[in-house]
JSON list of C-alpha atoms and ligand atoms in Angstrom, two decimals:
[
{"chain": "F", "resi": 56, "resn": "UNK", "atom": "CA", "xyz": [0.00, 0.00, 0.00]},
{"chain": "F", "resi": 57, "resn": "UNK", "atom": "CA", "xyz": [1.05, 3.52, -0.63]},
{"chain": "F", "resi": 58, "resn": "UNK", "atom": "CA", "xyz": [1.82, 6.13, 1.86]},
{"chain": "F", "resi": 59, "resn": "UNK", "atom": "CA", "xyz": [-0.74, 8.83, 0.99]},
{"chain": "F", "resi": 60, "resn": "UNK", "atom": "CA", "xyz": [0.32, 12.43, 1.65]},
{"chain": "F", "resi": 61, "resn": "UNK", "atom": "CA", "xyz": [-2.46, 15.24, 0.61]},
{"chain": "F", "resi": 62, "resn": "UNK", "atom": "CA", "xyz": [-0.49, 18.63, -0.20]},
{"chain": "F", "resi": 63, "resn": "UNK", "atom": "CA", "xyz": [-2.08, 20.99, 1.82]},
{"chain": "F", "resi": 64, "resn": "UNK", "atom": "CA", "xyz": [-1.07, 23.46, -0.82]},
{"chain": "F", "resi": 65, "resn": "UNK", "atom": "CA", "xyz": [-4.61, 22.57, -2.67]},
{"chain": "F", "resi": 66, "resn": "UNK", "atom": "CA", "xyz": [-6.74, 23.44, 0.80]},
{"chain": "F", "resi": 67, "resn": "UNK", "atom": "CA", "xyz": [-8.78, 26.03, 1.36]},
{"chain": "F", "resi": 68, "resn": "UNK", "atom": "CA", "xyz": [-6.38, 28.70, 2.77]},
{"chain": "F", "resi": 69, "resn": "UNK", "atom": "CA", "xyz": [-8.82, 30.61, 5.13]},
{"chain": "F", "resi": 70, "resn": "UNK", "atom": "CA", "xyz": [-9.54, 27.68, 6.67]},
{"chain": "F", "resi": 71, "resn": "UNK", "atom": "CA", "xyz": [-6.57, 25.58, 7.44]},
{"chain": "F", "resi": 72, "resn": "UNK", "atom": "CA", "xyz": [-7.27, 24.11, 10.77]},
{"chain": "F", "resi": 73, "resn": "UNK", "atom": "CA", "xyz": [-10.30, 22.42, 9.44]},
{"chain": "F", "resi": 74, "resn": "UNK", "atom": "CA", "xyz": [-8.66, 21.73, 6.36]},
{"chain": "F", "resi": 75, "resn": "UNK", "atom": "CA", "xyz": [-5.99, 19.65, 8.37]},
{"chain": "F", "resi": 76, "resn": "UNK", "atom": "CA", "xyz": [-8.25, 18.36, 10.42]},
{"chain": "F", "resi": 77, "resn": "UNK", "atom": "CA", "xyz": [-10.79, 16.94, 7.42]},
{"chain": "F", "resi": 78, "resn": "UNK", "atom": "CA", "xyz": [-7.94, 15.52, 5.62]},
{"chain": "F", "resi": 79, "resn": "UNK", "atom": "CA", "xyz": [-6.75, 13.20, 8.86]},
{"chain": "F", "resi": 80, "resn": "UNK", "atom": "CA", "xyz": [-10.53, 11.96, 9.21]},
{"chain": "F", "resi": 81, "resn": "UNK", "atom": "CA", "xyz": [-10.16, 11.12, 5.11]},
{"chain": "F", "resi": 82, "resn": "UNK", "atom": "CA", "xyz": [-7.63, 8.63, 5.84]},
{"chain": "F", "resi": 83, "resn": "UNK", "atom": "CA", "xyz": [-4.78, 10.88, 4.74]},
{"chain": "F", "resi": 84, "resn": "UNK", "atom": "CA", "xyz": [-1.73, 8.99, 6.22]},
{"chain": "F", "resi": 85, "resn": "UNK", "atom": "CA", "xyz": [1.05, 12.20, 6.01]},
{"chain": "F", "resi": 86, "resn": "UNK", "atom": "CA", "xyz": [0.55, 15.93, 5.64]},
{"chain": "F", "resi": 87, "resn": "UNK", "atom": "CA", "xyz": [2.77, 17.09, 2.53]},
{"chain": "F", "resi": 88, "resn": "UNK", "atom": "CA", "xyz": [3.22, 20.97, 3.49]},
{"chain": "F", "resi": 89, "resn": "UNK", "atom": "CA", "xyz": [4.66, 22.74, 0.39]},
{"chain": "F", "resi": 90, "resn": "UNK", "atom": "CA", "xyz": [6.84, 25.80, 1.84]},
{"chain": "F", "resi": 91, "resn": "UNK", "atom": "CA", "xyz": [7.92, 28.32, -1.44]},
{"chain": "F", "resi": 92, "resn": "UNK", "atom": "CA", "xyz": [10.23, 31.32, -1.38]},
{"chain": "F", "resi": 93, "resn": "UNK", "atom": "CA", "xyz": [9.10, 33.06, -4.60]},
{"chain": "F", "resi": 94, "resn": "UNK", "atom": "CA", "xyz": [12.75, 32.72, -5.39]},
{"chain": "F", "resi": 95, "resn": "UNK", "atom": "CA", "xyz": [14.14, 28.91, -6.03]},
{"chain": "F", "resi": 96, "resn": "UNK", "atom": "CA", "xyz": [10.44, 28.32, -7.43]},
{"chain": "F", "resi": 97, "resn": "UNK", "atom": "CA", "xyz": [7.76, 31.43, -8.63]},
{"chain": "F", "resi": 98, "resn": "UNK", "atom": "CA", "xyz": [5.55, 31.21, -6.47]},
{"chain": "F", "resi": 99, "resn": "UNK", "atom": "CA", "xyz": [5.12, 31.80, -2.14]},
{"chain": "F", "resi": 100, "resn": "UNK", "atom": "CA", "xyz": [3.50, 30.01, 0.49]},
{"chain": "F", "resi": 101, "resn": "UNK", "atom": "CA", "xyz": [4.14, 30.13, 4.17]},
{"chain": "F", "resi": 102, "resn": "UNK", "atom": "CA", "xyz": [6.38, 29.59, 6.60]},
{"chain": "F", "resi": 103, "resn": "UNK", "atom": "CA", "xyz": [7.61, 28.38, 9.99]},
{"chain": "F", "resi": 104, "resn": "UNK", "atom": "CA", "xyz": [4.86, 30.07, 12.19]},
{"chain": "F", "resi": 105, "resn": "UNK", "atom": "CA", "xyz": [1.87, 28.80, 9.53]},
{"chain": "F", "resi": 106, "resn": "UNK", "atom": "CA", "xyz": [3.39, 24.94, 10.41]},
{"chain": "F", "resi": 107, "resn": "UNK", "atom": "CA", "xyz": [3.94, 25.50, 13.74]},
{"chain": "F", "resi": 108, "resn": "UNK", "atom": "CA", "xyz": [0.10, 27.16, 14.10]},
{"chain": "F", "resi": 109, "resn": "UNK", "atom": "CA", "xyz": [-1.02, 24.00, 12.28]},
{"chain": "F", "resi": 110, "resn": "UNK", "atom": "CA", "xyz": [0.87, 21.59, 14.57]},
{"chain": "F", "resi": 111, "resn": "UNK", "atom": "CA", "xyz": [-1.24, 20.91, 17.35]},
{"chain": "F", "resi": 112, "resn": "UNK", "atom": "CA", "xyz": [-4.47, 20.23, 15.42]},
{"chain": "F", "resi": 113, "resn": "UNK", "atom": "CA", "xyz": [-2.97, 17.00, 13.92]},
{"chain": "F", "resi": 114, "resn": "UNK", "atom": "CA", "xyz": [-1.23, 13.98, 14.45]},
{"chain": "F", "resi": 115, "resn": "UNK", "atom": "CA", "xyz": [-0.08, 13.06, 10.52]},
{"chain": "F", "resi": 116, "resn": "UNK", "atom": "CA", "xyz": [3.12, 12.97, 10.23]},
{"chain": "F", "resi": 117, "resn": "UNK", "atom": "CA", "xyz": [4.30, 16.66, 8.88]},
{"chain": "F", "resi": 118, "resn": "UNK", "atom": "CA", "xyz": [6.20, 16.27, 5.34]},
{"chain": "F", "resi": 119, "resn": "UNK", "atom": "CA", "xyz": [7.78, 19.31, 5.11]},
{"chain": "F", "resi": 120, "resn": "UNK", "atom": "CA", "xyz": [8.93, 20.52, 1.47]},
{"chain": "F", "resi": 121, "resn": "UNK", "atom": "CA", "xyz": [11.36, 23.32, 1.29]},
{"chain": "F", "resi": 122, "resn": "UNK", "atom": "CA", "xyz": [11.25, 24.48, -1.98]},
{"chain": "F", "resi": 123, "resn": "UNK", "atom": "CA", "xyz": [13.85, 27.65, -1.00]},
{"chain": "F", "resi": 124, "resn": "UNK", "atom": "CA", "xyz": [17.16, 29.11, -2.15]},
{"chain": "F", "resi": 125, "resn": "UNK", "atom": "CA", "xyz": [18.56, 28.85, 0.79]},
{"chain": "F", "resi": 126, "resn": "UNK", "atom": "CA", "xyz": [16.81, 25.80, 2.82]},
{"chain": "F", "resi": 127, "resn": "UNK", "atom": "CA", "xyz": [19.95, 25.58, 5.24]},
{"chain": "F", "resi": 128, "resn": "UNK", "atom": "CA", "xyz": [18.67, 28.97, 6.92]},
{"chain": "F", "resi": 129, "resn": "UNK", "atom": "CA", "xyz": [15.45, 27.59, 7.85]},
{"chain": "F", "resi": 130, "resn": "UNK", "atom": "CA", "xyz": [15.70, 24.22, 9.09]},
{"chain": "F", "resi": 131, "resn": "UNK", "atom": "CA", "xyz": [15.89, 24.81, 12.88]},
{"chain": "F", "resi": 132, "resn": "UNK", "atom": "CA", "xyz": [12.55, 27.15, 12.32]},
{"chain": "F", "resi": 133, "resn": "UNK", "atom": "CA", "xyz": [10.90, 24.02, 10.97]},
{"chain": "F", "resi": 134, "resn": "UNK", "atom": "CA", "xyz": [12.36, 21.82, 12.88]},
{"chain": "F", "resi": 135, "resn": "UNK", "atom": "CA", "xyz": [10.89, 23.67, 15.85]},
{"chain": "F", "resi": 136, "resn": "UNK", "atom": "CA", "xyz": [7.55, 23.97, 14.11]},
{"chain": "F", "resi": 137, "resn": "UNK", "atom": "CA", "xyz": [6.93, 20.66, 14.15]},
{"chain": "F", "resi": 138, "resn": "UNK", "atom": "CA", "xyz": [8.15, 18.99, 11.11]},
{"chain": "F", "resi": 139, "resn": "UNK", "atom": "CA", "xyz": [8.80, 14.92, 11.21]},
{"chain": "F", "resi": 140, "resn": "UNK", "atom": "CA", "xyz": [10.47, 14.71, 7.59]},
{"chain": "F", "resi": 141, "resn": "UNK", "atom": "CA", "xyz": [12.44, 17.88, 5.74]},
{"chain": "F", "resi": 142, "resn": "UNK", "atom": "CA", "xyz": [12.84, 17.60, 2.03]},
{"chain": "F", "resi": 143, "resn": "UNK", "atom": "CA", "xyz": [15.59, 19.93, 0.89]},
{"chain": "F", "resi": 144, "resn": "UNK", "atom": "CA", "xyz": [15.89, 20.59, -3.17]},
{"chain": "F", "resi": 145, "resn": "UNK", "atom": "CA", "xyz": [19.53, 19.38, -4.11]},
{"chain": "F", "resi": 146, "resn": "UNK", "atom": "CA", "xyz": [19.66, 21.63, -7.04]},
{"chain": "F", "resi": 147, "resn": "UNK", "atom": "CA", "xyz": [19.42, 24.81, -3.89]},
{"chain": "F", "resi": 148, "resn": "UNK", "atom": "CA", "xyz": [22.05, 23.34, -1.58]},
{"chain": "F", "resi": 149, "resn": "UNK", "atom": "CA", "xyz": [25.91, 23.98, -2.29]},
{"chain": "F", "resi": 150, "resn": "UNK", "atom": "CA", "xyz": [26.24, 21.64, 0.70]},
{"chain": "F", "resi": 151, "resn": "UNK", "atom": "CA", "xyz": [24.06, 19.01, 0.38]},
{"chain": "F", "resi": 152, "resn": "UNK", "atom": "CA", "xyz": [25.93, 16.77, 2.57]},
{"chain": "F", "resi": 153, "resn": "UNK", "atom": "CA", "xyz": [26.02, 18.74, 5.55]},
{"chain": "F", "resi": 154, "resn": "UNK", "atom": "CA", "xyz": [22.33, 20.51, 5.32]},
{"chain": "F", "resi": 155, "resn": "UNK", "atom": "CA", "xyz": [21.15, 16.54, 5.49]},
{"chain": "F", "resi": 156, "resn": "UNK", "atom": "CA", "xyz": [23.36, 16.17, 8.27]},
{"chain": "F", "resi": 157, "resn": "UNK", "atom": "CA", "xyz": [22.04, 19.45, 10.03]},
{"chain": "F", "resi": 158, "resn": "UNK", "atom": "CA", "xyz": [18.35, 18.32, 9.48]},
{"chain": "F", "resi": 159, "resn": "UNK", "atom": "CA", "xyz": [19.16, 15.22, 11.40]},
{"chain": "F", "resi": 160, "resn": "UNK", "atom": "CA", "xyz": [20.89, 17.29, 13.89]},
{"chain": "F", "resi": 161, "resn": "UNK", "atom": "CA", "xyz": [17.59, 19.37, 14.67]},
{"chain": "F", "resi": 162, "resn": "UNK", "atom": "CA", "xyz": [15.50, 16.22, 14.75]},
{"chain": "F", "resi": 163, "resn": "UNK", "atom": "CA", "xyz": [14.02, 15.28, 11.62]},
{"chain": "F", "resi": 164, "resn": "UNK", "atom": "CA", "xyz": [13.97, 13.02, 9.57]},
{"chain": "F", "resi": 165, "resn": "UNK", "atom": "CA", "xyz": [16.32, 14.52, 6.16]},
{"chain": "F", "resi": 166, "resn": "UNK", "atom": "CA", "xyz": [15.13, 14.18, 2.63]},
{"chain": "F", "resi": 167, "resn": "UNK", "atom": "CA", "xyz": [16.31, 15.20, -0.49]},
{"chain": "F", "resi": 168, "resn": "UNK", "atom": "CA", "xyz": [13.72, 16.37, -3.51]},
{"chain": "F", "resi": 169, "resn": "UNK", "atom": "CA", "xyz": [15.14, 16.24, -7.83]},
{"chain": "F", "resi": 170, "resn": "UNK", "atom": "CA", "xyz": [13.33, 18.66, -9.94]},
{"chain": "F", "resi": 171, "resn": "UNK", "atom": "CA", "xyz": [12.46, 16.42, -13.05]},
{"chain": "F", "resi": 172, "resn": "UNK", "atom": "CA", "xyz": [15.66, 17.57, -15.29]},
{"chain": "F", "resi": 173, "resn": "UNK", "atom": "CA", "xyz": [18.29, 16.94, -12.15]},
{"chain": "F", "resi": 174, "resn": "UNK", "atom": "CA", "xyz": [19.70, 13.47, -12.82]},
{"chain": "F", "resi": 175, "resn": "UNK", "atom": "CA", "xyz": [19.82, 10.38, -9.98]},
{"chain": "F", "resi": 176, "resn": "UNK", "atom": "CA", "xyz": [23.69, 10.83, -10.18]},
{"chain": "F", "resi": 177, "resn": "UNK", "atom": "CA", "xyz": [23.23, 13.66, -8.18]},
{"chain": "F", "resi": 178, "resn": "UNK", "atom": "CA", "xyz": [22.39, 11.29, -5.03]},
{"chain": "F", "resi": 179, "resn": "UNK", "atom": "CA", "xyz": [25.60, 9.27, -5.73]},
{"chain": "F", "resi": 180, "resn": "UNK", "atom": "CA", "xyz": [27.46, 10.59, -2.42]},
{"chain": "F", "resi": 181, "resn": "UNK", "atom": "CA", "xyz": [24.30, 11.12, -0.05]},
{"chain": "F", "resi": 182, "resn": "UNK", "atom": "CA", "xyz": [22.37, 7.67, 0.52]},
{"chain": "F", "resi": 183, "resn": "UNK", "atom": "CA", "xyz": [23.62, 7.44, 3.58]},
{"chain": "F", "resi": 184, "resn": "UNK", "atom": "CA", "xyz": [22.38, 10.39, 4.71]},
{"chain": "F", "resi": 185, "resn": "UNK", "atom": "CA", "xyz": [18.66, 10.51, 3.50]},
{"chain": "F", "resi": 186, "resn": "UNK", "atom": "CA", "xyz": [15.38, 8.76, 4.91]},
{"chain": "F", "resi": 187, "resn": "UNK", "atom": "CA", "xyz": [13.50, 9.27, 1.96]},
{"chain": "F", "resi": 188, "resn": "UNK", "atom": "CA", "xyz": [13.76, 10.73, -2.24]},
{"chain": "F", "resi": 189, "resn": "UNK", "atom": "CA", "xyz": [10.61, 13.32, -3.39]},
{"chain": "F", "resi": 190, "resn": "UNK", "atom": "CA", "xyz": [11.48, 12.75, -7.35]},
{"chain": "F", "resi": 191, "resn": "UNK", "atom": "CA", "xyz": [9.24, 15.71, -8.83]},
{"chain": "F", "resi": 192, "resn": "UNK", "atom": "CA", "xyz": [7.14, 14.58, -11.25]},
{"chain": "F", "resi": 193, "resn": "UNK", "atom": "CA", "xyz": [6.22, 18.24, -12.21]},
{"chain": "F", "resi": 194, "resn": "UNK", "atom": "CA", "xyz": [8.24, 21.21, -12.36]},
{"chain": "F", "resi": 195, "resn": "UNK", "atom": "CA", "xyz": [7.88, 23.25, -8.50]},
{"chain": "F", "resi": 196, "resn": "UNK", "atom": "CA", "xyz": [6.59, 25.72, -7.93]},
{"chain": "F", "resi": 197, "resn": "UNK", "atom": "CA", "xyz": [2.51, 25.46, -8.79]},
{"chain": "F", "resi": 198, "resn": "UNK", "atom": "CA", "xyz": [-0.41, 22.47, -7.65]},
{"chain": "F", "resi": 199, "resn": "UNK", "atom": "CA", "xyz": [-2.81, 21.31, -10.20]},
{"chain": "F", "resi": 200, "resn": "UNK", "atom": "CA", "xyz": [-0.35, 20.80, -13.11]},
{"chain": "F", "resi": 201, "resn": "UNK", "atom": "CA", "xyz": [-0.03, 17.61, -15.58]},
{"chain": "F", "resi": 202, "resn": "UNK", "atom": "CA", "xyz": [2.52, 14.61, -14.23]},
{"chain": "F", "resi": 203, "resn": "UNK", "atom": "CA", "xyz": [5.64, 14.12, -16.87]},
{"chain": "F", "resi": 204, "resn": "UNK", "atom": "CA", "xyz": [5.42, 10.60, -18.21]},
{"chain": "F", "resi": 205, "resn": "UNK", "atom": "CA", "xyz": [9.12, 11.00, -18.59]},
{"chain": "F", "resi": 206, "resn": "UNK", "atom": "CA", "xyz": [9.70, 10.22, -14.79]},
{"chain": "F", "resi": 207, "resn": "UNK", "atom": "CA", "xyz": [8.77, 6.96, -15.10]},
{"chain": "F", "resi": 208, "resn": "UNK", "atom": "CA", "xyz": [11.66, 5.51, -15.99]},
{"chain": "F", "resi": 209, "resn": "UNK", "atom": "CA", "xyz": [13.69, 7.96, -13.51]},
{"chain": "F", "resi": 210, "resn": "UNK", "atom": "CA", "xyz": [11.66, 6.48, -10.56]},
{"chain": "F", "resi": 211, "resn": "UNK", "atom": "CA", "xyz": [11.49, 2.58, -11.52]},
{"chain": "F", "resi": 212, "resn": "UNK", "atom": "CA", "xyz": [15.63, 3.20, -12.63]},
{"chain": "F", "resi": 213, "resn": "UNK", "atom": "CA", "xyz": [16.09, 5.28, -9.15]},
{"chain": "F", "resi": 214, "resn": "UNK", "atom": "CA", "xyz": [13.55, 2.32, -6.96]},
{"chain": "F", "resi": 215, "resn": "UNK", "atom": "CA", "xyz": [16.25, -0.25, -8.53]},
{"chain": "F", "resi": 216, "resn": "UNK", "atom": "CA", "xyz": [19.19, 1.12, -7.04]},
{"chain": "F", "resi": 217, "resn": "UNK", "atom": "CA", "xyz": [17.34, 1.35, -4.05]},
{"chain": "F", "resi": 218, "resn": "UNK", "atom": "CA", "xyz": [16.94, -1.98, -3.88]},
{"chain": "F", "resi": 219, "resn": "UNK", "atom": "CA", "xyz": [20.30, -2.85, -4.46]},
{"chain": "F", "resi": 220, "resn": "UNK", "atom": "CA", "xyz": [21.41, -0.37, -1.98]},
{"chain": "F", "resi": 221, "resn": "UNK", "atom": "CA", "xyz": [19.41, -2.70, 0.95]},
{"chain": "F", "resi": 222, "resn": "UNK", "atom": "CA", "xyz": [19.15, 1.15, 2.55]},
{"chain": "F", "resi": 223, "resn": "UNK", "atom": "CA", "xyz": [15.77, 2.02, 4.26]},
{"chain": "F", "resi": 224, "resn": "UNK", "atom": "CA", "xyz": [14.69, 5.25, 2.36]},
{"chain": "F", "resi": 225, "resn": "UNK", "atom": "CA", "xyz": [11.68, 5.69, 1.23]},
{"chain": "F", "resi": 226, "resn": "UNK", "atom": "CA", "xyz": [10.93, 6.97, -2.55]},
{"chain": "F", "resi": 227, "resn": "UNK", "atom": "CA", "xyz": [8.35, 9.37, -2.70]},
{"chain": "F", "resi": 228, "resn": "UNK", "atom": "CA", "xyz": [6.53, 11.50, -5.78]},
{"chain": "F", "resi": 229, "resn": "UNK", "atom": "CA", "xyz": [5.60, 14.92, -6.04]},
{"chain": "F", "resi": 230, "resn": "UNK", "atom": "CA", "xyz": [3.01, 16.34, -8.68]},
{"chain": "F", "resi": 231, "resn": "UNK", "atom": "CA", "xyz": [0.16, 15.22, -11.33]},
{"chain": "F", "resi": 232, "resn": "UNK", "atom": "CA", "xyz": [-0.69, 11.99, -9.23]},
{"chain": "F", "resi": 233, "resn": "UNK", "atom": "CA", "xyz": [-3.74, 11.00, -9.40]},
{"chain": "F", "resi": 234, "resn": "UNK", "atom": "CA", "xyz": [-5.61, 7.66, -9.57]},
{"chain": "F", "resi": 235, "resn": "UNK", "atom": "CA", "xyz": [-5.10, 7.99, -13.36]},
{"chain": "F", "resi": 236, "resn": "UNK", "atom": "CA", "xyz": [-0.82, 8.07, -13.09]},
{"chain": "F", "resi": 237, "resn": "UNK", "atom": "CA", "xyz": [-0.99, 6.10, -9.65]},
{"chain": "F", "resi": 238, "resn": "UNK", "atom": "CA", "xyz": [-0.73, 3.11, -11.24]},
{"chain": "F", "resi": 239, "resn": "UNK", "atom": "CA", "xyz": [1.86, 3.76, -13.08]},
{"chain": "F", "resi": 240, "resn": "UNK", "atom": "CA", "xyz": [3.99, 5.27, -10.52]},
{"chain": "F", "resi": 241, "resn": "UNK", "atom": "CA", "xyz": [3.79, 2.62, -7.89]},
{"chain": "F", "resi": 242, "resn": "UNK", "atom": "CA", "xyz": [4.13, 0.09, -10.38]},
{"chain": "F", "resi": 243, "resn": "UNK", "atom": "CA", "xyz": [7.66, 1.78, -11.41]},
{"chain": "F", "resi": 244, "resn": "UNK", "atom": "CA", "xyz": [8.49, 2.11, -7.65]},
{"chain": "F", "resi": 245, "resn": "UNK", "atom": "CA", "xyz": [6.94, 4.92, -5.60]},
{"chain": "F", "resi": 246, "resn": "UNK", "atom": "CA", "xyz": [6.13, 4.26, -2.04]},
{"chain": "F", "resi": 247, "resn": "UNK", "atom": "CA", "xyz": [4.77, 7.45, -1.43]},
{"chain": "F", "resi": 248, "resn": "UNK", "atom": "CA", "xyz": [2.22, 9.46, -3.56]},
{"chain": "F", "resi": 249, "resn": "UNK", "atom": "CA", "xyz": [2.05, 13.59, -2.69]},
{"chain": "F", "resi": 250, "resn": "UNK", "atom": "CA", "xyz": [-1.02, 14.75, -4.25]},
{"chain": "F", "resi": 251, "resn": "UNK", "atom": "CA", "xyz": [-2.84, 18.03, -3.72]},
{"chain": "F", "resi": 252, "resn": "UNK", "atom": "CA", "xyz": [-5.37, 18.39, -6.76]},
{"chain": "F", "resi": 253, "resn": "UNK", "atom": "CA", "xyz": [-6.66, 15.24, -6.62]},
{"chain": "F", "resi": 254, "resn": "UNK", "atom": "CA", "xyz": [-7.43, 14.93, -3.22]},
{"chain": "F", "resi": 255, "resn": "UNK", "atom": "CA", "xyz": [-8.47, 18.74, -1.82]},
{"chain": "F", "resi": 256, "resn": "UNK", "atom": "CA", "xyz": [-9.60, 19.38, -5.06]},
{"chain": "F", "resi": 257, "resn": "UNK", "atom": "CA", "xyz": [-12.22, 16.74, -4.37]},
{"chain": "F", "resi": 258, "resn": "UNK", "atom": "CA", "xyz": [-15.64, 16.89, -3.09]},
{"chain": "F", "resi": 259, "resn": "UNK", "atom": "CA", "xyz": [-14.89, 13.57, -1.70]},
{"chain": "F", "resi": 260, "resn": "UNK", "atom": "CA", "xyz": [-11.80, 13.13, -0.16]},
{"chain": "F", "resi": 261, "resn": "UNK", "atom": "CA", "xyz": [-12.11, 9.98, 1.64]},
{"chain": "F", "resi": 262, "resn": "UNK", "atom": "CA", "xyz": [-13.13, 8.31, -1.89]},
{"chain": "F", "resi": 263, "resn": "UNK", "atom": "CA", "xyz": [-10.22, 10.62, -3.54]},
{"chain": "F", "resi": 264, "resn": "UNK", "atom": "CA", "xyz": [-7.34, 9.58, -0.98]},
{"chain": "F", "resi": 265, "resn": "UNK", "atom": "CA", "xyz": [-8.96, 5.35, -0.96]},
{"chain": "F", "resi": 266, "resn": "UNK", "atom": "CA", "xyz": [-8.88, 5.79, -5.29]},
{"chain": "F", "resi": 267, "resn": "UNK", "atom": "CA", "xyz": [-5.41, 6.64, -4.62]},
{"chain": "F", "resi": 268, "resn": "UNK", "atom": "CA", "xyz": [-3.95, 3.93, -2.75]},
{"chain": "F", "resi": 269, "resn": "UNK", "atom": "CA", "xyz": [-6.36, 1.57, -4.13]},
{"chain": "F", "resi": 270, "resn": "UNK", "atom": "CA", "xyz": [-4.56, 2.22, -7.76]},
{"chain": "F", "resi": 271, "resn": "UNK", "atom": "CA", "xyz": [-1.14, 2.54, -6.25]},
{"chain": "F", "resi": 272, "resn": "UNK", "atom": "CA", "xyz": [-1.40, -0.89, -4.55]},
{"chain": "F", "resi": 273, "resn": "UNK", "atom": "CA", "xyz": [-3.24, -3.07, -7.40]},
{"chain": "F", "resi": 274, "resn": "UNK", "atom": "CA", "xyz": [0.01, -2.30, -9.39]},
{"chain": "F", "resi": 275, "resn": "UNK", "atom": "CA", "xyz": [2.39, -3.31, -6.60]},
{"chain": "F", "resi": 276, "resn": "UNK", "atom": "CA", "xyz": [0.18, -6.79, -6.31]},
{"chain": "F", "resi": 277, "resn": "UNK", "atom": "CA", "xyz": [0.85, -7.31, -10.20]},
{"chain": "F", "resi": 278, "resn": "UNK", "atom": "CA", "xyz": [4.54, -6.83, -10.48]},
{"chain": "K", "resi": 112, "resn": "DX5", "atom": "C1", "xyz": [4.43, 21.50, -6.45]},
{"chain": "K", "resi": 112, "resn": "DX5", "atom": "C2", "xyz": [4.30, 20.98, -5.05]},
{"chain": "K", "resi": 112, "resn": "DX5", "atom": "C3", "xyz": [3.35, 19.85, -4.94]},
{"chain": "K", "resi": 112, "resn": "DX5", "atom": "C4", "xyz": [1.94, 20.21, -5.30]},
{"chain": "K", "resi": 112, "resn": "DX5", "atom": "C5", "xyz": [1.33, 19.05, -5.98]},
{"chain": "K", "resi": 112, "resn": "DX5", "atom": "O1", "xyz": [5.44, 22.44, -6.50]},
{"chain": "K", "resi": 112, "resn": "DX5", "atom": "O2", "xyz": [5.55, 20.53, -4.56]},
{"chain": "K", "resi": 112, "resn": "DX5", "atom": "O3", "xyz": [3.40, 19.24, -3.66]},
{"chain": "K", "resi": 112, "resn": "DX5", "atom": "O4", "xyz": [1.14, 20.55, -4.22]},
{"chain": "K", "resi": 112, "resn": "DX5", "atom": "O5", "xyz": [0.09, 19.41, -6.47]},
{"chain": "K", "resi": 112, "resn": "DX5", "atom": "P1", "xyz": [-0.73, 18.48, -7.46]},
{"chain": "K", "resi": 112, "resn": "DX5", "atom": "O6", "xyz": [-0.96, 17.16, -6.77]},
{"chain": "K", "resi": 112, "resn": "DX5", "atom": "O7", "xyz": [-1.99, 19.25, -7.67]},
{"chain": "K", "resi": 112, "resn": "DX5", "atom": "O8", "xyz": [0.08, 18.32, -8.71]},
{"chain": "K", "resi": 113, "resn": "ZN", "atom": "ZN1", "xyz": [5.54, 19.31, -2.69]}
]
């Protein structure tokens, strides 16, 4: 079965406790909580205080994505806000290596997102260091936009090495999924599906977040 993570970048923004609150009694098993500096990707979102305001009306686990020019800066602030996993954008750190490390250091669990046209070689040096891969399977920065068919590949050749690396880390994909590319996805590897459209977007989200893992587990059953 997947690991289903709603992006609560599709809520309803004036009304985010209840948003996070519906989305637990859905079934949602994570909270994917896109954070966006208007810099590293074109768009803004929120920061520290927003998660840390959020925090105490939920018990998901808080998936934290930094999509930032800087991420190092703000990792304690999150951290301290509440977040379980932090997904840093390799393509933003100079330092990968050590802003992993630093997100262990604070408490959470470290993470390391690919925008679609950043190749798996990038990870070569870092496995160790990571509990879990966000492979973007749409270009940051905006929810609602169509998945790239030419991920697949990049996740089932990335959920390969994974294997053969007998490491714990968890493989996870970011934009377009939907019980349409579900399928697909899990059956190429993913273990964890971040959607936002598809389930927010929904008028029924319990139905939109079971669709969801039912297509991303009738895959895994026929490989
Ligand atoms: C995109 C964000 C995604 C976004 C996905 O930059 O990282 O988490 O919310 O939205 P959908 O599922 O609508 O593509
Ligand atoms: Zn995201």
């Amino acid at each position: 079965m997947p690991i289903i993570a709603p992006s609560l970048l599709a809520a309803d923004f004036g009304n985010l406790q209840a948003e996070v609150e519906a989305i637990a009694r859905a079934g949602a098993d994570w909270l994917h909580l896109d954070i966006m500096d208007g810099h590293f990707v074109p768009n803004l979102t929120f920061g520290p205080d927003m998660v840390a305001a959020l925090r105490p009306h939920s018990h998901l686990m808080f998936d934290v994505h930094l999509m930032l020019s800087r991420p190092e800066a703000f990792i304690k602030p999150f951290a301290r806000a509440g977040a379980d996993y932090i997904s840093v954008h390799a393509e933003a750190c100079t330092h990968l290596h050590r802003t992993l490390q630093q997100i262990r250091e604070a408490g959470c669990r470290p993470a390391v997102a690919l925008n679609p046209a950043t190749p798996l070689t990038v990870l070569d040096h870092i496995l160790g260091e990571v509990e879990m891969i966000l492979l973007m399977t749409v270009n940051p920065g905006f929810g609602g936009q169509e998945f790239i068919p030419a991920m697949l590949p990049k996740i089932a050749s990335l959920a390969a090495r994974l294997r053969e690396s007998k490491l714990d880390i968890l493989l996870a994909v970011d934009g377009g999924i939907t019980p349409e590319t579900a399928p697909a996805v899990c059956q190429a590897g993913a273990r964890v599906l971040v959607a936002g459209s598809a389930v927010f977007g929904s008028s029924d989200r319990e139905k939109a977040i079971r669709d969801l893992r039912q297509a991303g587990a009738v895959n895994r059953i026929q490989v």
